[in-house]
Amino acid sequence: MNFIKEAYDMRLKEVLNGVEILKIINGDIDNNINISGVAYDSRNVKPGNIFVAIKGYASDGHRFISSAIDSGANVIVCEILPEENNNNIIYIQVGHPRRALAVMSANYFGHPADDMVMIGVTGTNGKTTSTYLIKAILESRPGNQVGLIGTNQNMIGAEVLETERTTPESYELQKLFAQMRDAGCTHVVMEVSSHALYLDRVYGVKYKIGVFTNLTQDHLDFHETMGNYCDAKAILFQNCEIGVCNIDDPWTEYLIKNASCKILYYGAKKENHPDLLAENIVLDADHIAYTAVLNNNNNNINQQVPVKTGIPGAFMIYNTLDALCAGIALNIPLEDGAKVLNTVPHVKGRVEVVPTPGKNYNILIDYAHSPDGLENVLKSVKGFAKGRTVALFGCGGDRDKTKRPKMGKIAAEIADFVIVTTDNPRTETPMDIIRDILPGMTGMDTPYIVIEDRVEAIHWAMDHAEPDDIIVLCGKGHETYQEINHVKYHMDEREIVAEYLN
């Protein structure tokens, strides 16, 4: 379904409104030139487009200015002006091309985010589940239609759209906002990655609510330090009205040191005095339950509401608390949010049960791909497993290498048996990645096996399962592919299990 027109008719001055310009060659912003679109990839340029040259981490868009002109671009926005210029082309120099792209994209699509209530969720783990839970709570209110943007998929109401990355580039993001606005969406709930914040993909977007889940090691190949990683996340709380933050997370104080918003805290540790507290926690094999205690001294509110949801795992305490707290910030009563959580379905790839009819073992799929994510899911499973907890995992290639031995150590410390295999090797050799994992398992008593091929590893786990085992397939989650040397090959672990059983 396409809710927006394919092209907008806009003048150059309108597209450039709000862009900080350093220099213009061969014209001015009052030039009456018509703009047919905005592009940052020269392969997508069409006649009459503005081309924005961005220095990326893999390539430099300035190298493709000539190609963009050959394809019909009549305006070039760039950080470095070319030594030779075409007299028929307007060149605009800016200090921050990514910010310029974000501003121009918002202008081109008519600032769609301004017409909807924006909710952004950031953190290392729990973003996807939290966005689905918040979406469900919002949709329980009459008149609400909610757009969702995230790792699993994008959604306009109930319609599912495929997604390539957690937070799209600013042009695609603004186009998606416009689709949602034109489809009648009243709210947008979205995952906001640290990359998106640091690289200005959400620059200029004003959020009503910003949610922080937690911060643990991930993406240090990009951010280099945990402080840098947290600083990127913190940008969200300089661009929202109300922050909903996990008071139990040790990074929260650092995260909000420069926040410009009101903060609501949630947590499960009474001594931290959160606004929304989980007490009397019950963890079971097929659900969690607790008493949500709302203490808001500013409004003289003291309320206790039972909460239960059919998704297991201790981490779900925090995922449900942040969703309830976001609802409260949007004036949705705690008891109403709790009723929604009681009926909400599983989120794909998050402690997802894979059918194994006729077998005396169980298989779960989880997206755990960071040390903290792996620890959370394995501890949760260990808490309700009647037999062994069998962990099958690998680590992604071209990503933070320092987390690999840490994940090996976590798997060996918690699981009863470990199968080390391949995740998305990307451009790395799978066995090189596995060799980085194994030192973390040195000196552990936990038995393990290395099976490089992931499909073969899953088959081996099923063949060697013992009664009441729970096999946890970690790392792929919702993904239905394996990426090798820039090619995505189909791989759906649900299908692998079903086909092998048959």
Short mmCIF file of C-alpha atoms in Angstrom, two decimals:
data_model
loop_
_atom_site.label_atom_id
_atom_site.label_comp_id
_atom_site.label_asym_id
_atom_site.label_seq_id
_atom_site.Cartn_x
_atom_site.Cartn_y
_atom_site.Cartn_z
CA MET A 1 0.00 0.00 0.00
CA ASN A 2 1.41 3.40 -0.95
CA PHE A 3 -0.08 6.26 1.04
CA ILE A 4 2.03 9.10 -0.34
CA LYS A 5 2.50 10.46 -3.80
CA GLU A 6 5.71 9.44 -5.51
CA ALA A 7 7.00 12.98 -6.13
CA TYR A 8 6.56 16.38 -4.57
CA ASP A 9 6.77 19.68 -6.43
CA MET A 10 9.00 21.98 -4.39
CA ARG A 11 11.22 24.98 -4.96
CA LEU A 12 14.89 25.02 -3.95
CA LYS A 13 14.36 27.63 -1.22
CA GLU A 14 11.65 25.48 0.39
CA VAL A 15 13.84 22.36 0.41
CA LEU A 16 16.78 24.26 1.91
CA ASN A 17 14.75 25.98 4.63
CA GLY A 18 16.66 25.62 7.91
CA VAL A 19 19.86 24.24 6.36
CA GLU A 20 23.02 25.96 7.60
CA ILE A 21 24.77 27.00 4.38
CA LEU A 22 28.45 28.00 4.24
CA LYS A 23 28.79 28.88 0.55
CA ILE A 24 26.86 28.75 -2.73
CA ILE A 25 28.36 28.55 -6.23
CA ASN A 26 26.47 29.24 -9.49
CA GLY A 27 23.27 30.55 -7.93
CA ASP A 28 21.48 31.35 -4.71
CA ILE A 29 18.69 29.83 -2.60
CA ASP A 30 16.15 32.21 -4.17
CA ASN A 31 16.76 30.55 -7.51
CA ASN A 32 13.36 29.54 -8.85
CA ILE A 33 14.59 26.05 -9.69
CA ASN A 34 12.17 23.14 -9.21
CA ILE A 35 13.31 20.17 -7.09
CA SER A 36 11.92 16.73 -7.91
CA GLY A 37 13.51 14.86 -5.03
CA VAL A 38 16.40 14.41 -2.59
CA ALA A 39 19.03 11.68 -2.96
CA TYR A 40 22.19 10.72 -1.08
CA ASP A 41 23.02 7.63 -3.20
CA SER A 42 24.11 8.54 -6.73
CA ARG A 43 22.53 5.32 -8.04
CA ASN A 44 19.11 6.63 -7.00
CA VAL A 45 19.41 10.09 -8.53
CA LYS A 46 16.67 11.15 -10.96
CA PRO A 47 16.49 14.30 -13.13
CA GLY A 48 15.84 17.40 -11.04
CA ASN A 49 17.11 15.90 -7.78
CA ILE A 50 19.31 17.45 -5.12
CA PHE A 51 22.27 15.14 -4.45
CA VAL A 52 23.76 15.21 -0.94
CA ALA A 53 27.36 14.00 -0.85
CA ILE A 54 28.07 12.31 2.50
CA LYS A 55 31.37 11.00 3.79
CA GLY A 56 30.48 7.48 4.87
CA TYR A 57 32.52 4.84 6.65
CA ALA A 58 32.69 2.61 3.59
CA SER A 59 32.72 5.24 0.81
CA ASP A 60 32.76 9.00 0.26
CA GLY A 61 29.76 10.48 -1.56
CA HIS A 62 31.96 13.28 -2.91
CA ARG A 63 33.47 10.72 -5.30
CA PHE A 64 30.08 10.27 -6.95
CA ILE A 65 29.15 13.89 -7.59
CA SER A 66 29.93 13.57 -11.32
CA SER A 67 27.83 10.41 -11.51
CA ALA A 68 24.93 12.20 -9.79
CA ILE A 69 25.16 15.08 -12.28
CA ASP A 70 25.21 12.62 -15.18
CA SER A 71 21.98 11.14 -13.79
CA GLY A 72 20.28 14.54 -13.77
CA ALA A 73 21.03 16.15 -10.39
CA ASN A 74 20.87 19.93 -10.73
CA VAL A 75 21.91 20.84 -7.17
CA ILE A 76 24.82 19.39 -5.21
CA VAL A 77 25.03 19.70 -1.42
CA CYS A 78 28.46 18.80 -0.09
CA GLU A 79 30.98 19.38 2.66
CA ILE A 80 33.94 19.84 0.29
CA LEU A 81 33.39 21.81 -2.91
CA PRO A 82 34.87 20.13 -6.03
CA GLU A 83 37.95 21.78 -7.53
CA GLU A 84 36.19 21.97 -10.90
CA ASN A 85 32.50 22.78 -11.13
CA ASN A 86 29.84 22.63 -13.81
CA ASN A 87 28.42 26.10 -14.50
CA ASN A 88 24.95 24.61 -14.98
CA ILE A 89 24.92 23.08 -11.51
CA ILE A 90 24.33 24.83 -8.19
CA TYR A 91 26.83 23.77 -5.51
CA ILE A 92 25.98 24.31 -1.85
CA GLN A 93 28.61 23.83 0.83
CA VAL A 94 27.46 22.80 4.33
CA GLY A 95 29.32 21.85 7.48
CA HIS A 96 27.15 18.82 8.32
CA PRO A 97 25.80 17.01 5.23
CA ARG A 98 23.95 14.40 7.31
CA ARG A 99 22.10 17.10 9.21
CA ALA A 100 21.40 18.90 5.95
CA LEU A 101 19.94 15.68 4.52
CA ALA A 102 17.71 15.26 7.58
CA VAL A 103 16.44 18.86 7.37
CA MET A 104 15.86 18.72 3.60
CA SER A 105 14.08 15.37 3.85
CA ALA A 106 11.74 16.71 6.54
CA ASN A 107 11.06 19.79 4.40
CA TYR A 108 10.45 17.70 1.29
CA PHE A 109 7.86 15.47 2.97
CA GLY A 110 6.19 18.30 4.88
CA HIS A 111 7.52 17.63 8.40
CA PRO A 112 5.29 14.58 8.95
CA ALA A 113 6.63 13.83 12.46
CA ASP A 114 5.16 17.11 13.68
CA ASP A 115 1.65 15.77 13.00
CA MET A 116 2.05 12.66 15.19
CA VAL A 117 3.01 11.81 18.77
CA MET A 118 6.58 10.48 18.59
CA ILE A 119 7.90 7.87 21.03
CA GLY A 120 11.55 6.80 20.76
CA VAL A 121 13.09 3.78 22.53
CA THR A 122 16.85 3.42 22.90
CA GLY A 123 19.16 1.06 24.80
CA THR A 124 21.26 -2.03 24.17
CA ASN A 125 18.64 -4.69 24.82
CA GLY A 126 14.85 -4.76 24.96
CA LYS A 127 14.12 -2.07 22.36
CA THR A 128 12.12 -4.28 20.03
CA THR A 129 9.97 -5.89 22.71
CA SER A 130 9.36 -2.53 24.39
CA THR A 131 8.19 -0.90 21.15
CA TYR A 132 5.70 -3.72 20.50
CA LEU A 133 4.33 -3.49 24.03
CA ILE A 134 4.00 0.31 23.84
CA LYS A 135 2.27 -0.02 20.47
CA ALA A 136 -0.22 -2.49 21.94
CA ILE A 137 -0.96 -0.20 24.90
CA LEU A 138 -1.46 2.82 22.63
CA GLU A 139 -3.75 0.92 20.27
CA SER A 140 -6.00 -0.03 23.16
CA ARG A 141 -7.21 3.59 23.26
CA PRO A 142 -10.06 4.58 20.92
CA GLY A 143 -8.97 6.60 17.91
CA ASN A 144 -5.28 5.70 18.06
CA GLN A 145 -3.48 4.27 15.05
CA VAL A 146 0.18 3.52 15.61
CA GLY A 147 3.14 3.29 13.26
CA LEU A 148 6.11 1.16 14.37
CA ILE A 149 9.73 1.34 13.21
CA GLY A 150 12.23 -1.22 14.39
CA THR A 151 14.59 -4.13 14.01
CA ASN A 152 11.98 -6.78 13.21
CA GLN A 153 9.82 -4.80 10.82
CA ASN A 154 8.08 -1.51 10.19
CA MET A 155 4.32 -1.32 10.57
CA ILE A 156 1.55 1.08 9.64
CA GLY A 157 -1.26 -0.03 11.91
CA ALA A 158 -1.52 -3.74 11.14
CA GLU A 159 0.26 -3.56 7.78
CA VAL A 160 3.80 -4.95 7.85
CA LEU A 161 6.67 -3.37 5.93
CA GLU A 162 10.10 -4.97 5.64
CA THR A 163 13.07 -3.18 7.17
CA GLU A 164 16.81 -3.19 6.46
CA ARG A 165 18.16 -1.53 9.60
CA THR A 166 16.91 -0.59 13.05
CA THR A 167 16.61 3.12 12.21
CA PRO A 168 16.55 4.04 8.49
CA GLU A 169 18.59 6.89 6.96
CA SER A 170 16.89 10.25 7.41
CA TYR A 171 15.39 10.42 3.90
CA GLU A 172 13.77 6.97 4.16
CA LEU A 173 12.73 7.77 7.72
CA GLN A 174 10.94 10.98 6.74
CA LYS A 175 9.31 9.19 3.82
CA LEU A 176 8.10 6.50 6.22
CA PHE A 177 6.78 9.16 8.60
CA ALA A 178 4.87 10.67 5.67
CA GLN A 179 3.36 7.29 4.83
CA MET A 180 2.26 6.91 8.43
CA ARG A 181 0.83 10.41 8.63
CA ASP A 182 -1.06 10.04 5.35
CA ALA A 183 -2.42 6.66 6.50
CA GLY A 184 -3.93 8.33 9.56
CA CYS A 185 -1.39 7.37 12.22
CA THR A 186 -1.73 9.36 15.43
CA HIS A 187 1.41 7.95 17.08
CA VAL A 188 4.78 6.54 16.03
CA VAL A 189 6.79 4.29 18.34
CA MET A 190 10.27 3.52 17.09
CA GLU A 191 13.59 2.02 18.05
CA VAL A 192 16.28 4.69 17.97
CA SER A 193 19.73 3.16 17.63
CA SER A 194 22.94 4.78 18.83
CA HIS A 195 24.11 4.88 15.20
CA ALA A 196 20.98 6.78 14.18
CA LEU A 197 21.46 9.33 16.94
CA TYR A 198 25.18 9.81 16.35
CA LEU A 199 24.83 9.92 12.55
CA ASP A 200 21.94 12.43 12.63
CA ARG A 201 19.37 10.11 11.04
CA VAL A 202 16.77 11.44 13.51
CA TYR A 203 18.15 14.98 13.56
CA GLY A 204 15.35 17.50 13.99
CA VAL A 205 12.76 14.94 15.15
CA LYS A 206 11.04 16.08 18.34
CA TYR A 207 9.93 13.22 20.57
CA LYS A 208 7.13 13.39 23.10
CA ILE A 209 8.57 10.39 24.96
CA GLY A 210 12.10 9.00 25.06
CA VAL A 211 12.59 5.56 26.65
CA PHE A 212 15.90 4.16 27.92
CA THR A 213 16.06 0.40 28.51
CA ASN A 214 19.68 -0.33 29.55
CA LEU A 215 23.28 0.00 28.42
CA THR A 216 25.73 -2.88 28.15
CA GLN A 217 28.64 -3.61 25.83
CA ASP A 218 27.79 -3.55 22.15
CA HIS A 219 28.85 -1.61 19.03
CA LEU A 220 32.25 -0.70 20.45
CA ASP A 221 33.67 -1.32 16.97
CA PHE A 222 31.87 1.92 16.10
CA HIS A 223 31.73 3.95 19.34
CA GLU A 224 35.09 2.69 20.74
CA THR A 225 34.20 3.39 24.39
CA MET A 226 31.17 2.86 26.60
CA GLY A 227 31.17 6.58 27.36
CA ASN A 228 30.88 7.42 23.67
CA TYR A 229 28.17 4.79 23.29
CA CYS A 230 26.18 6.31 26.17
CA ASP A 231 26.71 9.85 24.84
CA ALA A 232 25.10 8.80 21.56
CA LYS A 233 22.08 7.34 23.38
CA ALA A 234 21.82 10.49 25.49
CA ILE A 235 21.04 12.63 22.43
CA LEU A 236 17.48 11.30 22.53
CA PHE A 237 16.95 12.86 25.96
CA GLN A 238 18.02 16.26 24.69
CA ASN A 239 15.25 16.05 22.09
CA CYS A 240 12.19 14.79 23.98
CA GLU A 241 9.64 16.20 26.43
CA ILE A 242 9.52 13.28 28.87
CA GLY A 243 12.22 10.69 29.50
CA VAL A 244 11.29 7.22 30.77
CA CYS A 245 14.46 5.73 32.27
CA ASN A 246 15.58 2.53 33.98
CA ILE A 247 16.76 3.77 37.38
CA ASP A 248 18.37 0.39 38.14
CA ASP A 249 20.81 0.70 35.23
CA PRO A 250 24.21 2.07 36.32
CA TRP A 251 24.50 4.20 33.16
CA THR A 252 21.26 6.13 33.71
CA GLU A 253 22.82 8.90 35.81
CA TYR A 254 25.49 9.50 33.15
CA LEU A 255 22.91 9.29 30.35
CA ILE A 256 20.67 12.06 31.69
CA LYS A 257 23.35 14.46 32.94
CA ASN A 258 22.58 16.86 30.06
CA ALA A 259 18.94 15.89 29.56
CA SER A 260 16.52 18.73 28.90
CA CYS A 261 13.36 16.75 29.65
CA LYS A 262 11.29 15.70 32.63
CA ILE A 263 12.28 12.19 33.82
CA LEU A 264 10.04 9.33 34.99
CA TYR A 265 11.94 6.41 36.52
CA TYR A 266 11.00 2.74 36.55
CA GLY A 267 12.77 -0.14 38.25
CA ALA A 268 12.63 -3.27 40.38
CA LYS A 269 14.86 -2.12 43.25
CA LYS A 270 12.84 -0.38 45.94
CA GLU A 271 15.90 1.30 47.41
CA ASN A 272 16.30 3.30 44.17
CA HIS A 273 12.85 4.89 44.67
CA PRO A 274 11.50 4.64 41.10
CA ASP A 275 8.22 6.29 40.12
CA LEU A 276 7.03 2.86 38.91
CA LEU A 277 8.26 -0.14 40.92
CA ALA A 278 7.90 -3.89 40.34
CA GLU A 279 7.32 -5.81 43.59
CA ASN A 280 6.36 -9.41 44.45
CA ILE A 281 7.97 -10.69 41.25
CA VAL A 282 7.06 -14.20 40.05
CA LEU A 283 9.03 -15.84 37.21
CA ASP A 284 7.59 -18.94 35.57
CA ALA A 285 8.27 -21.03 32.48
CA ASP A 286 5.49 -19.38 30.48
CA HIS A 287 4.91 -16.00 32.14
CA ILE A 288 6.03 -13.30 34.53
CA ALA A 289 3.92 -11.57 37.17
CA TYR A 290 4.44 -8.75 39.66
CA THR A 291 2.74 -5.90 41.45
CA ALA A 292 3.29 -2.53 39.77
CA VAL A 293 3.49 0.22 42.38
CA LEU A 294 3.06 3.76 41.09
CA ASN A 295 4.42 6.41 43.46
CA ASN A 296 4.21 9.93 42.08
CA ASN A 297 4.65 12.37 44.93
CA ASN A 298 4.17 15.35 42.65
CA ASN A 299 0.61 14.25 41.83
CA ASN A 300 -0.09 12.52 45.16
CA ILE A 301 -0.57 9.20 43.40
CA ASN A 302 -0.01 5.88 45.16
CA GLN A 303 -1.41 2.92 43.26
CA GLN A 304 -0.82 -0.84 43.12
CA VAL A 305 -1.84 -2.92 40.09
CA PRO A 306 -1.18 -6.63 39.36
CA VAL A 307 0.71 -7.25 36.11
CA LYS A 308 1.03 -10.54 34.25
CA THR A 309 2.24 -11.29 30.74
CA GLY A 310 2.73 -14.57 28.92
CA ILE A 311 6.35 -13.93 27.92
CA PRO A 312 8.93 -15.55 30.23
CA GLY A 313 12.23 -14.08 31.37
CA ALA A 314 13.40 -11.79 34.15
CA PHE A 315 14.29 -9.13 31.58
CA MET A 316 10.58 -8.88 30.75
CA ILE A 317 10.09 -7.16 34.11
CA TYR A 318 11.92 -4.13 32.72
CA ASN A 319 10.43 -4.40 29.22
CA THR A 320 6.92 -4.27 30.68
CA LEU A 321 7.78 -1.57 33.23
CA ASP A 322 9.09 0.81 30.57
CA ALA A 323 5.99 0.22 28.41
CA LEU A 324 3.66 0.89 31.36
CA CYS A 325 5.67 3.97 32.34
CA ALA A 326 5.53 5.32 28.78
CA GLY A 327 1.76 4.80 28.86
CA ILE A 328 1.52 6.73 32.13
CA ALA A 329 3.52 9.57 30.56
CA LEU A 330 0.90 9.61 27.79
CA ASN A 331 -1.96 9.70 30.33
CA ILE A 332 -2.92 6.03 29.94
CA PRO A 333 -3.89 4.69 33.39
CA LEU A 334 -1.64 2.00 34.87
CA GLU A 335 -4.49 -0.48 35.21
CA ASP A 336 -5.40 -0.08 31.52
CA GLY A 337 -1.82 -0.73 30.43
CA ALA A 338 -1.65 -3.79 32.68
CA LYS A 339 -4.79 -5.24 31.07
CA VAL A 340 -3.15 -4.95 27.64
CA LEU A 341 0.03 -6.70 28.79
CA ASN A 342 -2.04 -9.62 30.02
CA THR A 343 -3.09 -10.41 26.44
CA VAL A 344 -0.12 -9.24 24.36
CA PRO A 345 1.36 -11.94 22.06
CA HIS A 346 4.99 -13.02 21.84
CA VAL A 347 7.39 -10.88 19.83
CA LYS A 348 9.07 -12.76 17.00
CA GLY A 349 12.62 -13.80 17.82
CA ARG A 350 12.41 -12.87 21.49
CA VAL A 351 12.25 -16.02 23.66
CA GLU A 352 10.18 -17.46 20.82
CA VAL A 353 9.04 -21.07 21.21
CA VAL A 354 9.65 -23.23 18.12
CA PRO A 355 7.18 -26.12 17.78
CA THR A 356 8.76 -29.56 18.29
CA PRO A 357 5.72 -31.88 18.16
CA GLY A 358 6.30 -35.36 19.55
CA LYS A 359 9.70 -34.49 21.01
CA ASN A 360 10.62 -34.46 24.69
CA TYR A 361 12.77 -31.32 24.39
CA ASN A 362 12.04 -27.68 23.62
CA ILE A 363 13.64 -25.11 21.32
CA LEU A 364 13.66 -21.36 21.83
CA ILE A 365 14.88 -18.64 19.46
CA ASP A 366 16.24 -15.37 20.83
CA TYR A 367 18.02 -12.40 19.27
CA ALA A 368 20.64 -12.35 22.06
CA HIS A 369 23.78 -11.09 20.30
CA SER A 370 25.51 -9.10 23.05
CA PRO A 371 27.06 -10.29 26.34
CA ASP A 372 24.20 -8.88 28.40
CA GLY A 373 21.53 -10.23 26.02
CA LEU A 374 23.06 -13.70 26.11
CA GLU A 375 23.32 -13.63 29.90
CA ASN A 376 19.71 -12.48 30.30
CA VAL A 377 18.16 -15.15 28.12
CA LEU A 378 20.29 -18.02 29.44
CA LYS A 379 19.67 -17.08 33.08
CA SER A 380 15.96 -16.84 32.38
CA VAL A 381 15.85 -20.26 30.70
CA LYS A 382 18.03 -21.76 33.40
CA GLY A 383 15.47 -20.56 35.93
CA PHE A 384 12.63 -22.63 34.52
CA ALA A 385 14.37 -25.46 32.62
CA LYS A 386 13.63 -28.93 34.00
CA GLY A 387 16.52 -30.44 32.04
CA ARG A 388 19.70 -29.01 30.57
CA THR A 389 20.01 -25.51 29.15
CA VAL A 390 21.79 -25.91 25.81
CA ALA A 391 23.17 -22.69 24.30
CA LEU A 392 23.85 -22.50 20.56
CA PHE A 393 25.46 -19.22 19.52
CA GLY A 394 28.10 -17.42 17.48
CA CYS A 395 29.18 -13.79 17.04
CA GLY A 396 28.70 -11.44 14.12
CA GLY A 397 31.59 -10.63 11.83
CA ASP A 398 32.89 -7.07 11.25
CA ARG A 399 31.66 -6.08 14.70
CA ASP A 400 33.16 -5.55 18.17
CA LYS A 401 35.68 -8.35 18.66
CA THR A 402 36.17 -7.74 22.37
CA LYS A 403 32.74 -9.10 23.22
CA ARG A 404 33.45 -12.52 21.66
CA PRO A 405 35.41 -14.14 24.54
CA LYS A 406 33.04 -12.48 27.00
CA MET A 407 30.09 -14.21 25.34
CA GLY A 408 31.97 -17.50 25.38
CA LYS A 409 32.58 -17.10 29.11
CA ILE A 410 28.93 -16.23 29.80
CA ALA A 411 27.65 -19.22 27.81
CA ALA A 412 30.01 -21.60 29.63
CA GLU A 413 29.16 -20.17 33.06
CA ILE A 414 25.39 -20.42 32.68
CA ALA A 415 24.53 -23.16 30.16
CA ASP A 416 24.90 -26.87 30.78
CA PHE A 417 26.13 -27.50 27.25
CA VAL A 418 27.38 -25.06 24.61
CA ILE A 419 27.46 -25.33 20.82
CA VAL A 420 29.69 -22.67 19.27
CA THR A 421 28.81 -21.96 15.67
CA THR A 422 28.46 -19.20 13.07
CA ASP A 423 26.17 -16.15 13.20
CA ASN A 424 26.48 -13.57 10.39
CA PRO A 425 30.17 -13.82 9.46
CA ARG A 426 29.86 -10.98 6.94
CA THR A 427 33.38 -10.53 5.50
CA GLU A 428 35.22 -12.46 8.23
CA THR A 429 36.17 -16.13 8.14
CA PRO A 430 33.74 -18.02 10.43
CA MET A 431 36.45 -20.03 12.17
CA ASP A 432 38.41 -16.86 12.96
CA ILE A 433 35.37 -15.56 14.82
CA ILE A 434 34.94 -18.86 16.65
CA ARG A 435 38.62 -18.79 17.65
CA ASP A 436 37.98 -15.39 19.25
CA ILE A 437 35.08 -16.86 21.28
CA LEU A 438 36.84 -19.97 22.64
CA PRO A 439 39.41 -18.31 24.96
CA GLY A 440 36.51 -17.12 27.12
CA MET A 441 35.58 -20.76 27.72
CA THR A 442 39.07 -21.82 28.76
CA GLY A 443 39.21 -23.43 32.19
CA MET A 444 35.44 -23.98 32.35
CA ASP A 445 33.99 -27.40 33.18
CA THR A 446 31.01 -26.91 30.87
CA PRO A 447 31.18 -29.32 27.90
CA TYR A 448 31.04 -27.74 24.45
CA ILE A 449 31.40 -28.54 20.78
CA VAL A 450 32.35 -26.41 17.78
CA ILE A 451 30.28 -26.88 14.63
CA GLU A 452 31.02 -24.16 12.10
CA ASP A 453 27.95 -24.65 9.88
CA ARG A 454 24.93 -23.26 11.76
CA VAL A 455 22.37 -25.55 10.09
CA GLU A 456 24.51 -28.58 10.92
CA ALA A 457 24.87 -27.27 14.48
CA ILE A 458 21.09 -27.03 14.92
CA HIS A 459 20.66 -30.56 13.55
CA TRP A 460 23.35 -31.83 15.95
CA ALA A 461 21.64 -30.16 18.92
CA MET A 462 18.34 -31.85 18.02
CA ASP A 463 19.98 -35.24 17.47
CA HIS A 464 21.73 -35.10 20.85
CA ALA A 465 18.94 -33.55 22.92
CA GLU A 466 18.11 -35.21 26.22
CA PRO A 467 14.66 -35.34 27.86
CA ASP A 468 13.47 -31.92 29.09
CA ASP A 469 16.38 -30.06 27.46
CA ILE A 470 15.78 -26.51 26.34
CA ILE A 471 17.89 -25.65 23.30
CA VAL A 472 18.33 -21.89 22.94
CA LEU A 473 19.24 -20.72 19.44
CA CYS A 474 20.87 -17.36 20.15
CA GLY A 475 21.77 -14.47 17.89
CA LYS A 476 19.52 -14.68 14.84
CA GLY A 477 16.13 -14.03 16.44
CA HIS A 478 13.76 -12.52 13.89
CA GLU A 479 16.34 -12.69 11.08
CA THR A 480 15.59 -15.02 8.18
CA TYR A 481 18.99 -14.78 6.52
CA GLN A 482 22.69 -15.31 7.03
CA GLU A 483 25.02 -12.62 5.69
CA ILE A 484 28.25 -13.83 4.08
CA ASN A 485 30.52 -11.51 2.07
CA HIS A 486 27.80 -8.89 1.55
CA VAL A 487 25.26 -11.50 0.35
CA LYS A 488 22.22 -12.45 2.42
CA TYR A 489 21.36 -16.13 2.07
CA HIS A 490 17.95 -17.36 3.24
CA MET A 491 18.13 -18.96 6.68
CA ASP A 492 15.06 -19.21 8.90
CA GLU A 493 15.73 -21.27 12.01
CA ARG A 494 12.02 -22.06 12.36
CA GLU A 495 12.11 -23.69 8.93
CA ILE A 496 15.36 -25.51 9.70
CA VAL A 497 13.81 -27.10 12.80
CA ALA A 498 10.50 -27.95 11.08
CA GLU A 499 12.17 -29.46 8.02
CA TYR A 500 14.52 -31.59 10.10
CA LEU A 501 11.66 -32.87 12.23
CA ASN A 502 9.81 -33.89 9.09
#
